[in-house]
Coordinates of C-alpha atoms in Angstrom, one line a residue:
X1 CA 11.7 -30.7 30.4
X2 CA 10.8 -27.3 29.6
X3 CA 9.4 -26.4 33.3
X4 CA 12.3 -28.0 34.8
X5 CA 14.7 -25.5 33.8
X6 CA 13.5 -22.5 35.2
X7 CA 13.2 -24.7 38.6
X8 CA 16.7 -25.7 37.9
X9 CA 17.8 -22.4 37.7
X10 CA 15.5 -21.4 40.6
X11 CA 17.7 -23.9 42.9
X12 CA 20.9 -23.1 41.7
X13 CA 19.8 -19.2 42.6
X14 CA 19.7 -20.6 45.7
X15 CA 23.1 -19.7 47.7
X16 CA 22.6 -22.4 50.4
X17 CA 21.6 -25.1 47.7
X18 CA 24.9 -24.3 45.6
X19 CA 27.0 -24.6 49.1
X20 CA 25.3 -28.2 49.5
X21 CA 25.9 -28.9 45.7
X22 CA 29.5 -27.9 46.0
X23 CA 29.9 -29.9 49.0
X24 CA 28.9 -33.1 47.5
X25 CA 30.6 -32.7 44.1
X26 CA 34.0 -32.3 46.1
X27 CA 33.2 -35.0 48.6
X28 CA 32.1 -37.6 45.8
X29 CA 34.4 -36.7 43.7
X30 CA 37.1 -37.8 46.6
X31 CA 35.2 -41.4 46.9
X32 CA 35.6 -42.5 43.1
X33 CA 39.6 -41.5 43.2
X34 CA 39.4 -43.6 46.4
X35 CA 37.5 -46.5 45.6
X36 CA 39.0 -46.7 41.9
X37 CA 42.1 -46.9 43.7
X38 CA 41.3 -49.4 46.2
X39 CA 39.6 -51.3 43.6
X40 CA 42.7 -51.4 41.5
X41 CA 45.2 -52.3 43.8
X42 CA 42.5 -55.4 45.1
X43 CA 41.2 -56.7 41.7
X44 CA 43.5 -55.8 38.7
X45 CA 46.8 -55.6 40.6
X46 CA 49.3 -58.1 39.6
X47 CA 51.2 -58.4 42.8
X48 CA 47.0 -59.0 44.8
X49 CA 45.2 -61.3 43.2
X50 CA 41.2 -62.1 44.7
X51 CA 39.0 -64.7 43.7
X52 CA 35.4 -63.9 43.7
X53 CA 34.4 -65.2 47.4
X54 CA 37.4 -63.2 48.0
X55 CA 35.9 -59.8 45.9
X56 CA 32.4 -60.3 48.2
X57 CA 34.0 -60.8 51.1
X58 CA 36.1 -57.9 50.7
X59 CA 32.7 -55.9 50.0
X60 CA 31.5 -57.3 53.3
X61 CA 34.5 -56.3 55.3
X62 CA 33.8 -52.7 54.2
X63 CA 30.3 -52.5 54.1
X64 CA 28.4 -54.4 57.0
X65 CA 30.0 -53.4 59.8
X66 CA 28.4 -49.5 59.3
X67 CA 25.4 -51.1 58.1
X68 CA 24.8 -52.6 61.7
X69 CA 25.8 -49.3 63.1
X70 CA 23.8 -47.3 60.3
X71 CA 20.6 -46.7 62.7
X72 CA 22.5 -45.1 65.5
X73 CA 24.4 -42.7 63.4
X74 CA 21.0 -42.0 62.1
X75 CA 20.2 -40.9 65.4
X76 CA 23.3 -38.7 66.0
X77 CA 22.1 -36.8 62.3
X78 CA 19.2 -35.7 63.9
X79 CA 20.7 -34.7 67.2
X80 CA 24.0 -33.2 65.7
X81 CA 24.3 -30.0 63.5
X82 CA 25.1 -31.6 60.2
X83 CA 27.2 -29.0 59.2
X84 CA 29.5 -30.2 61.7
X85 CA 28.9 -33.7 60.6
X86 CA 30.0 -32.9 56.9
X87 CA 33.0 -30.6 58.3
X88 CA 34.4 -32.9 60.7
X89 CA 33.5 -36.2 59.0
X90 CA 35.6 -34.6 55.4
X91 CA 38.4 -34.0 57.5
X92 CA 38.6 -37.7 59.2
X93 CA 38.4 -39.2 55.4
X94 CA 41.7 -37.2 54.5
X95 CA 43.2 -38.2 57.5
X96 CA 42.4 -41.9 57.0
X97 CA 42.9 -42.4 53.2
X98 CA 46.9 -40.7 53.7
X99 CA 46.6 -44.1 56.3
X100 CA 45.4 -46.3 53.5
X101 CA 48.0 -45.0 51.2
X102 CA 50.8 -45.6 53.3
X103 CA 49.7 -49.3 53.9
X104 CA 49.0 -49.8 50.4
X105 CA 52.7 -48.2 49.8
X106 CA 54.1 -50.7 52.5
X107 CA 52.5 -53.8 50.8
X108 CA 50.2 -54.5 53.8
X109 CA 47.0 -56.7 53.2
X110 CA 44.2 -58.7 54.7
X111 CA 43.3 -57.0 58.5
X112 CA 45.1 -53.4 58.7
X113 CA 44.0 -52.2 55.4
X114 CA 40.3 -54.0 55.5
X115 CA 40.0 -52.0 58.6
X116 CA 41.4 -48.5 57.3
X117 CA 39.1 -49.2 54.3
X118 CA 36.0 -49.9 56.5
X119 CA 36.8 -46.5 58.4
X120 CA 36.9 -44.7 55.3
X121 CA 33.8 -46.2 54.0
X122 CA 31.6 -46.1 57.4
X123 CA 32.4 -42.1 57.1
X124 CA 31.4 -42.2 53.6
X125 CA 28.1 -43.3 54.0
X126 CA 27.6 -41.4 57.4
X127 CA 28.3 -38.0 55.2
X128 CA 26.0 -39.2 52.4
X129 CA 22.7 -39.6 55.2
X130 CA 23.8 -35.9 56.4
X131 CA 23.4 -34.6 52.7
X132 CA 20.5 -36.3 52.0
X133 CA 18.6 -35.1 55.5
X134 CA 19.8 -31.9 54.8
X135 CA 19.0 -30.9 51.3
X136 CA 15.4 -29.9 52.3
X137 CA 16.9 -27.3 54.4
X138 CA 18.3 -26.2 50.8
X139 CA 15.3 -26.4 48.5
X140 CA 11.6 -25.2 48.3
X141 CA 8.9 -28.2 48.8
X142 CA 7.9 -28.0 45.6
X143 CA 11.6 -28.4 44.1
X144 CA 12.7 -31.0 46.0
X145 CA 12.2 -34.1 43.0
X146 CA 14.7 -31.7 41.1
X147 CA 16.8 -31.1 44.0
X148 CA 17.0 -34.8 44.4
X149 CA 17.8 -35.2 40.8
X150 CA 20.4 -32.9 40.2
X151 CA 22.5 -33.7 43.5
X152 CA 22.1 -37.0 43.5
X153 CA 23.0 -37.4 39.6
X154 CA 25.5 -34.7 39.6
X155 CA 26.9 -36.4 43.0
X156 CA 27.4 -39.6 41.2
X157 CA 28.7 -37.9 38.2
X158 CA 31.2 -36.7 40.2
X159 CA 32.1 -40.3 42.1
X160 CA 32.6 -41.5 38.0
X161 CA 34.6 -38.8 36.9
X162 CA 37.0 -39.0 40.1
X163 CA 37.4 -42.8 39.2
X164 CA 38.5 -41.7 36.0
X165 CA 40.8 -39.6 36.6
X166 CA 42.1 -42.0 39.3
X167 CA 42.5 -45.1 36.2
X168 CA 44.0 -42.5 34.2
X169 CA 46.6 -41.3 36.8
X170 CA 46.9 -44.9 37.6
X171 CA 48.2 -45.4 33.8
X172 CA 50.9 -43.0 34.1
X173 CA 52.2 -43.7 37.5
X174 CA 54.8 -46.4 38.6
X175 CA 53.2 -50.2 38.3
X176 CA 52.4 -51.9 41.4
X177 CA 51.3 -50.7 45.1
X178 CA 53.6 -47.3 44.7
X179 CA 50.9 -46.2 41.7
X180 CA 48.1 -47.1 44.1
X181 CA 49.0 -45.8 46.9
X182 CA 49.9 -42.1 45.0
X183 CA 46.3 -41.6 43.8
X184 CA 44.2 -42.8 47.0
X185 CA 46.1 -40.2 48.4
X186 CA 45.1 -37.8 46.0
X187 CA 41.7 -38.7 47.6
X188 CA 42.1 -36.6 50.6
X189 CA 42.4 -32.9 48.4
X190 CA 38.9 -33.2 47.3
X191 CA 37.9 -34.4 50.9
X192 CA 39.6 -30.9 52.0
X193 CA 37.9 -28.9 49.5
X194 CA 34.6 -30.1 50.5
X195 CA 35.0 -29.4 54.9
X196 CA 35.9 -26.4 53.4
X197 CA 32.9 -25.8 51.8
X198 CA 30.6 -27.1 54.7
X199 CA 32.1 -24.7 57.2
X200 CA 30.6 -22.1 55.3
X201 CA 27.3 -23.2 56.1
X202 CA 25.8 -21.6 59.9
X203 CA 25.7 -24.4 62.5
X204 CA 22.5 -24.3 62.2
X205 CA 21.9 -24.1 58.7
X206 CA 21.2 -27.8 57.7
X207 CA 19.3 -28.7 61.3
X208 CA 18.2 -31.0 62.5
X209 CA 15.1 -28.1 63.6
X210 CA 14.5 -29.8 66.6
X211 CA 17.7 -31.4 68.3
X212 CA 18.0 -32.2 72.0
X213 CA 21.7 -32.1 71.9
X214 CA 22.0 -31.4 75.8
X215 CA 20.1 -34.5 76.8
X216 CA 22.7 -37.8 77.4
X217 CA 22.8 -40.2 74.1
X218 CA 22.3 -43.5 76.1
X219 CA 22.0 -46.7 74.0
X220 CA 18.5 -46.6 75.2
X221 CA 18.0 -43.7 73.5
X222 CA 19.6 -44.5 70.7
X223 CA 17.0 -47.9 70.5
X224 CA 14.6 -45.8 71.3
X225 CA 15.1 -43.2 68.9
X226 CA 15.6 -46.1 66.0
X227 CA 12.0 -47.3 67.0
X228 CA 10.5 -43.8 66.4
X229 CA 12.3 -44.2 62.9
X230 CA 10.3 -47.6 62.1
X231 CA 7.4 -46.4 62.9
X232 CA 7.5 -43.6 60.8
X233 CA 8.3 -45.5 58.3
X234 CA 5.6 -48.3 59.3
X235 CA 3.0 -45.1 59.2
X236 CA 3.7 -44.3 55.9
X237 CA 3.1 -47.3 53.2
X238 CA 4.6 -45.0 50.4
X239 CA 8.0 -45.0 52.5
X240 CA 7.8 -48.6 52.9
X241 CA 7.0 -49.4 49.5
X242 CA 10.3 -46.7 48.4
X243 CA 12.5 -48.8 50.8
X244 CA 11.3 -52.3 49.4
X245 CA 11.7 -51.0 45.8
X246 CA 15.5 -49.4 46.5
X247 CA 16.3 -52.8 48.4
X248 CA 15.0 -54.6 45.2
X249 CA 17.3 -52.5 42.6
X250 CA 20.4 -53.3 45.1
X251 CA 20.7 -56.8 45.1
X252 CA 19.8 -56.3 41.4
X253 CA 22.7 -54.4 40.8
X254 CA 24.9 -56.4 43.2
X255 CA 24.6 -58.8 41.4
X256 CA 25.2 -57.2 37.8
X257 CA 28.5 -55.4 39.8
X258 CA 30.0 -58.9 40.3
X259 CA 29.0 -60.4 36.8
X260 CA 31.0 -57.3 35.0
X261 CA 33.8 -57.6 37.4
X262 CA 34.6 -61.1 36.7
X263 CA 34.0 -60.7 33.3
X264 CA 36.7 -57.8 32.9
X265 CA 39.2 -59.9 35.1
X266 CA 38.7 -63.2 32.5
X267 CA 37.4 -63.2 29.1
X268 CA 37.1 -59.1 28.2
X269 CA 40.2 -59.1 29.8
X270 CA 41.9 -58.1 26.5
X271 CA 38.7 -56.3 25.3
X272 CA 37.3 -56.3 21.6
X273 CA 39.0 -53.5 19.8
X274 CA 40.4 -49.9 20.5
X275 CA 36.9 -49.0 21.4
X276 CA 36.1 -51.4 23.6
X277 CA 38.9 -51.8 25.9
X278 CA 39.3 -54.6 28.4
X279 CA 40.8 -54.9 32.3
X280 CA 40.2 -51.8 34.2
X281 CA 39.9 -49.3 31.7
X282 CA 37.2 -51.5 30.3
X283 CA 35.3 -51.7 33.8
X284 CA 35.8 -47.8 34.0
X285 CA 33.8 -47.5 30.0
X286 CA 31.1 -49.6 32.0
X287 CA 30.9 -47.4 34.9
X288 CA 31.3 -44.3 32.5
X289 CA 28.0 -45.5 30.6
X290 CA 26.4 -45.6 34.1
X291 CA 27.6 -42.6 34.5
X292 CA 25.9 -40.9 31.1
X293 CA 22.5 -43.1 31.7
X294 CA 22.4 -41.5 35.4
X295 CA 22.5 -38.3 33.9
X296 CA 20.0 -38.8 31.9
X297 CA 18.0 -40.2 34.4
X298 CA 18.3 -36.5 36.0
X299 CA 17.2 -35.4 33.3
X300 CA 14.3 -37.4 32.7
X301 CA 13.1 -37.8 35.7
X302 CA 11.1 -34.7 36.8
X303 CA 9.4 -34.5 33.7
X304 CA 8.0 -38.0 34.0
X305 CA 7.2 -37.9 37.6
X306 CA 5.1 -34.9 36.7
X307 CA 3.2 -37.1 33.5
X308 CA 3.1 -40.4 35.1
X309 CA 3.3 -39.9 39.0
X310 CA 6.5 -41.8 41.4
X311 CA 4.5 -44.4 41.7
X312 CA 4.2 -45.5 37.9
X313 CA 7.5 -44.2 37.0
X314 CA 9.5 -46.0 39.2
X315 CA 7.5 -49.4 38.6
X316 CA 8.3 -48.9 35.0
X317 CA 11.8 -48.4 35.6
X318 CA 12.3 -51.5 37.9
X319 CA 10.1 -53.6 35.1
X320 CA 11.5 -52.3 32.1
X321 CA 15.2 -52.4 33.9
X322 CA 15.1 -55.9 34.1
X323 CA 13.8 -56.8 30.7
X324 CA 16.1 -55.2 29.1
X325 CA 19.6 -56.3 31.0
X326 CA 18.4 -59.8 29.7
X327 CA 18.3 -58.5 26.4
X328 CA 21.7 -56.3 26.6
X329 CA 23.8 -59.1 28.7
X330 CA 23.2 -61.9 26.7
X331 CA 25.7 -62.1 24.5
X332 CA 28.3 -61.5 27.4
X333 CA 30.2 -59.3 24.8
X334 CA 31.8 -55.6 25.6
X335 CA 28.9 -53.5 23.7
X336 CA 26.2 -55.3 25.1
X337 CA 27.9 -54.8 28.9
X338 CA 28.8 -51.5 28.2
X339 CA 24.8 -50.7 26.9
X340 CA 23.7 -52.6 30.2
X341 CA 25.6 -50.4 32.3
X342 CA 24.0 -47.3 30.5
X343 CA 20.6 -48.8 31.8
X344 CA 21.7 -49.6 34.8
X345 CA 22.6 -45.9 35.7
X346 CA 19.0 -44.5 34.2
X347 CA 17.3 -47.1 36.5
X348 CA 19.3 -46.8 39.6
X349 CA 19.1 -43.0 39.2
X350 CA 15.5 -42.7 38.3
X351 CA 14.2 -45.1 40.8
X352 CA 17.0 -43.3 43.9
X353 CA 15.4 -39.7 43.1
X354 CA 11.6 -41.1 43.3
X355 CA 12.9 -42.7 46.6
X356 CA 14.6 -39.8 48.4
X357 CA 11.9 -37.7 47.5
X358 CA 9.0 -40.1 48.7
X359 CA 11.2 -40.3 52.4
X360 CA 12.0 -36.3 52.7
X361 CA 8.3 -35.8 51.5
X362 CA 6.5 -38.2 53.9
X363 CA 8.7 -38.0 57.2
X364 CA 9.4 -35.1 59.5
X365 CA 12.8 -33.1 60.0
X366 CA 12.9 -34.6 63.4
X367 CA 13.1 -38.4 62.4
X368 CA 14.2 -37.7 58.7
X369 CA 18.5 -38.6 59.9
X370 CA 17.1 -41.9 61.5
X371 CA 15.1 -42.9 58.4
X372 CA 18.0 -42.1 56.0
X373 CA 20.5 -44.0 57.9
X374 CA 18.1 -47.3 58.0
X375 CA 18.1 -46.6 54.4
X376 CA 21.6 -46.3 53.7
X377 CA 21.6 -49.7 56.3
X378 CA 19.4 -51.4 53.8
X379 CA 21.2 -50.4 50.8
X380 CA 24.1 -51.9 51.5
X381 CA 22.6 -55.0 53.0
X382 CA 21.4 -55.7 49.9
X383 CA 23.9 -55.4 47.7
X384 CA 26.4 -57.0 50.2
X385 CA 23.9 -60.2 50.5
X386 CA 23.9 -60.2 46.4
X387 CA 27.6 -59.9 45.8
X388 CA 28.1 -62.8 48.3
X389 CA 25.3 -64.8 46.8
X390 CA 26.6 -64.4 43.1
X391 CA 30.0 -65.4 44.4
X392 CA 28.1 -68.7 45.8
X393 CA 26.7 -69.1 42.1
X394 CA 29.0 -67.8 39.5
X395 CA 31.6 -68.9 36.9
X396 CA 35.3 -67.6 37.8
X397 CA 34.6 -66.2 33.6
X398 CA 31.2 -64.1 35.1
X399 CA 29.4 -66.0 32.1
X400 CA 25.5 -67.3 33.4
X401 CA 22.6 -66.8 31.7
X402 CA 20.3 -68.0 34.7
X403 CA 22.0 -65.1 37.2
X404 CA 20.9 -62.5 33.9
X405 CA 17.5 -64.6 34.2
X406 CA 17.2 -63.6 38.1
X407 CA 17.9 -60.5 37.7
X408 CA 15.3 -60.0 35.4
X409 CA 12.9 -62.2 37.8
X410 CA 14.1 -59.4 40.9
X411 CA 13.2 -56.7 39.1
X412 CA 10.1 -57.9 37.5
X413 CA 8.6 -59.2 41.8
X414 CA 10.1 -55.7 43.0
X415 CA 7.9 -53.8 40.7
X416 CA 4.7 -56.0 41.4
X417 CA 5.5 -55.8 45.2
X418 CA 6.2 -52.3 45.0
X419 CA 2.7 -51.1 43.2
X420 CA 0.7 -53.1 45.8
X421 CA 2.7 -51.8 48.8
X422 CA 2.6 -48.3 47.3
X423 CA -1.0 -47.9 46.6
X424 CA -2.9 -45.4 48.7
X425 CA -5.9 -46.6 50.8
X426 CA -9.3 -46.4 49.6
X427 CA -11.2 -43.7 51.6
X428 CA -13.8 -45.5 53.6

């Protein structure tokens, strides 16, 4: 802890790094007004009620479609400047969530604002890819597992608080789709701020270093270019082994997601006390103890990777993860959701910094776009596949102790599969 500081202070000395920093804090801030919003006026709204097929389905609707197209934007991050990418891509997510507040606002549902929300969402993850292949452009080699740490958790950070202050504004504007659709709209400010911060960046500044821009983007190139990807990937077992231990943690916590969501829609919906609060505010405390146990995470993190090694600390993390949202969720009651939440954030954070740092350590500049995008692709695979899945096996009250059981079972195979697939060759 005591050597991460000074490198902590060493990054944020860093001009460029503090651009890419403000960038994301603005940008993520936008997407948890946004998706609080969105997620109010879909699960805890009065006048739109969704079942849980209906909840995964929506999740689907905004999720898959980029994840099939996730490759070839990959392509375009490494052929593009990405300082253009984050300029350009801010300004379409303003434009589009004032389009998602105005349906909301006019009471439309089901095709025009699943397709609005998609847009929003595709753009979303397209900016996150450009961040993450650009942040080495912002760091030293040696810094990058902090880099990683602190943008990453402060990113997230930033998505909570924006959903917080969205369910508070939410509180003190008028009930029903007018409340909604006021504070998705106050989405598109933070989107502004953060184009605006990206076009101080030269066009240059964030690469890709070696870009053919002139040559024609065919979709054979574009397959082409996606195969390069895999086999860098395929080249690398520690990159494979990161990917199969993210994928792991996502259905993991798409799962979890959809267990807390029912269960603050049915029986916490009147929460346990005034420190325990129930409905939406009571999902936000569980997202807000993600929030603290990401942090943490951040803070953890570099310090152990530099004791134990990636490799050990994220195994540990996956393992000890699961064991203990057994032992947290068991009673179905608001502390012991609230505490798994907490752990959830530490694991997902510790095991996402170990990750992004494995990929921007073992893979060129040149390929690094493609990679991230198959990543971001696999991501939301996985925790699309788990949210339908848990809708498949549920209760309507979120109540089952044998989903908590295969969670911990996920966990406990993705750790085990990730220390064999990790583990370097034996010279011969």
């Amino acid at each position: 802890m005591q050597r991460a500081a000074p490198t902590v202070r060493h990054l944020l000395s860093r001009r460029d790094f503090r651009r890419l920093l403000l960038t994301r804090l603005s940008a993520q801030f936008g997407d948890g007004a946004f998706q609080a919003s969105l997620a109010g006026t879909v699960l805890f709204n009065p006048q739109r009620a969704a079942d849980p097929l209906a909840v995964a389905a929506g999740f689907a609707v905004l999720l898959l479609p980029y994840s099939l197209l996730g490759p070839f934007a990959g392509v375009w991050l490494d052929r593009w400047s990405r300082r253009q990418v984050l300029v350009h891509a801010d300004l379409l997510r303003a434009g589009l969530v004032a389009v998602v507040a105005a349906l909301v606002l006019g009471g439309a549902a089901g095709l025009p604002l699943a397709v609005t929300g998609l847009a929003v969402f595709s753009v979303t993850r397209f900016v996150l890819s450009a961040l993450s292949a650009g942040l080495p452009h912002t760091a030293d080699a040696g810094t990058l597992v902090t880099a990683n740490a602190l943008s990453t958790t402060s990113g997230a950070v930033a998505t909570v608080v924006g959903g917080g202050v969205a369910v508070g504004l939410v509180q003190l504007a008028p009930p029903g789709d007018a409340g909604y659709a006021a504070v998705a709209l106050c989405a598109a400010l933070p989107y502004l701020a953060a184009a605006a911060v990206a076009a101080g960046f030269g066009r240059g500044d964030l690469g890709p270093d070696t870009a053919t821009r002139s040559a024609r983007l065919t979709v054979r190139r574009v397959l082409a270019g996606m195969a390069e990807g895999a086999r860098s990937v395929a080249a690398h077992p520690p990159a494979g082994a990161a990917l199969l231990a993210i994928a792991g943690h996502r259905v993991a916590y798409g799962l979890l997601t959809l267990v807390s969501l029912l269960l603050y829609r049915g029986p916490l919906l009147e929460g346990s006390g005034p420190l325990f609060p129930g409905g939406l505010v009571g999902l936000g405390q569980v997202v807000g103890a993600g929030a603290v146990g990401t942090l943490l995470a951040a803070l953890v993190t570099p310090a152990a990777v530099r004791r134990l090694g990636r490799r050990r600390w994220t195994a540990l993390l996956l393992a000890g993860g699961g064991a203990l949202q057994v032992l947290l969720g068991l009673t179905f009651a608001p502390p012991g959701v609230v505490a798994a939440g907490f752990v959830l954030g530490f694991v997902g954070q510790g095991v996402k910094v170990c990750v992004d740092t494995t990929l921007q350590e073992s893979l060129g500049d040149d390929v690094r776009g493609r990679v991230f995008s198959v990543y971001d692709t696999l991501v939301n695979v996985t925790y699309v596949a788990a949210l339908v899945a848990g809708a498949l096996v549920l209760p309507a009250s979120g109540v089952s102790v044998p989903v908590l059981v295969a969670v911990a079972a996920v966990y406990a195979l993705t750790a085990a599969a990730f220390l064999r697939g990790s583990r370097e060759p034996v010279p011969v």
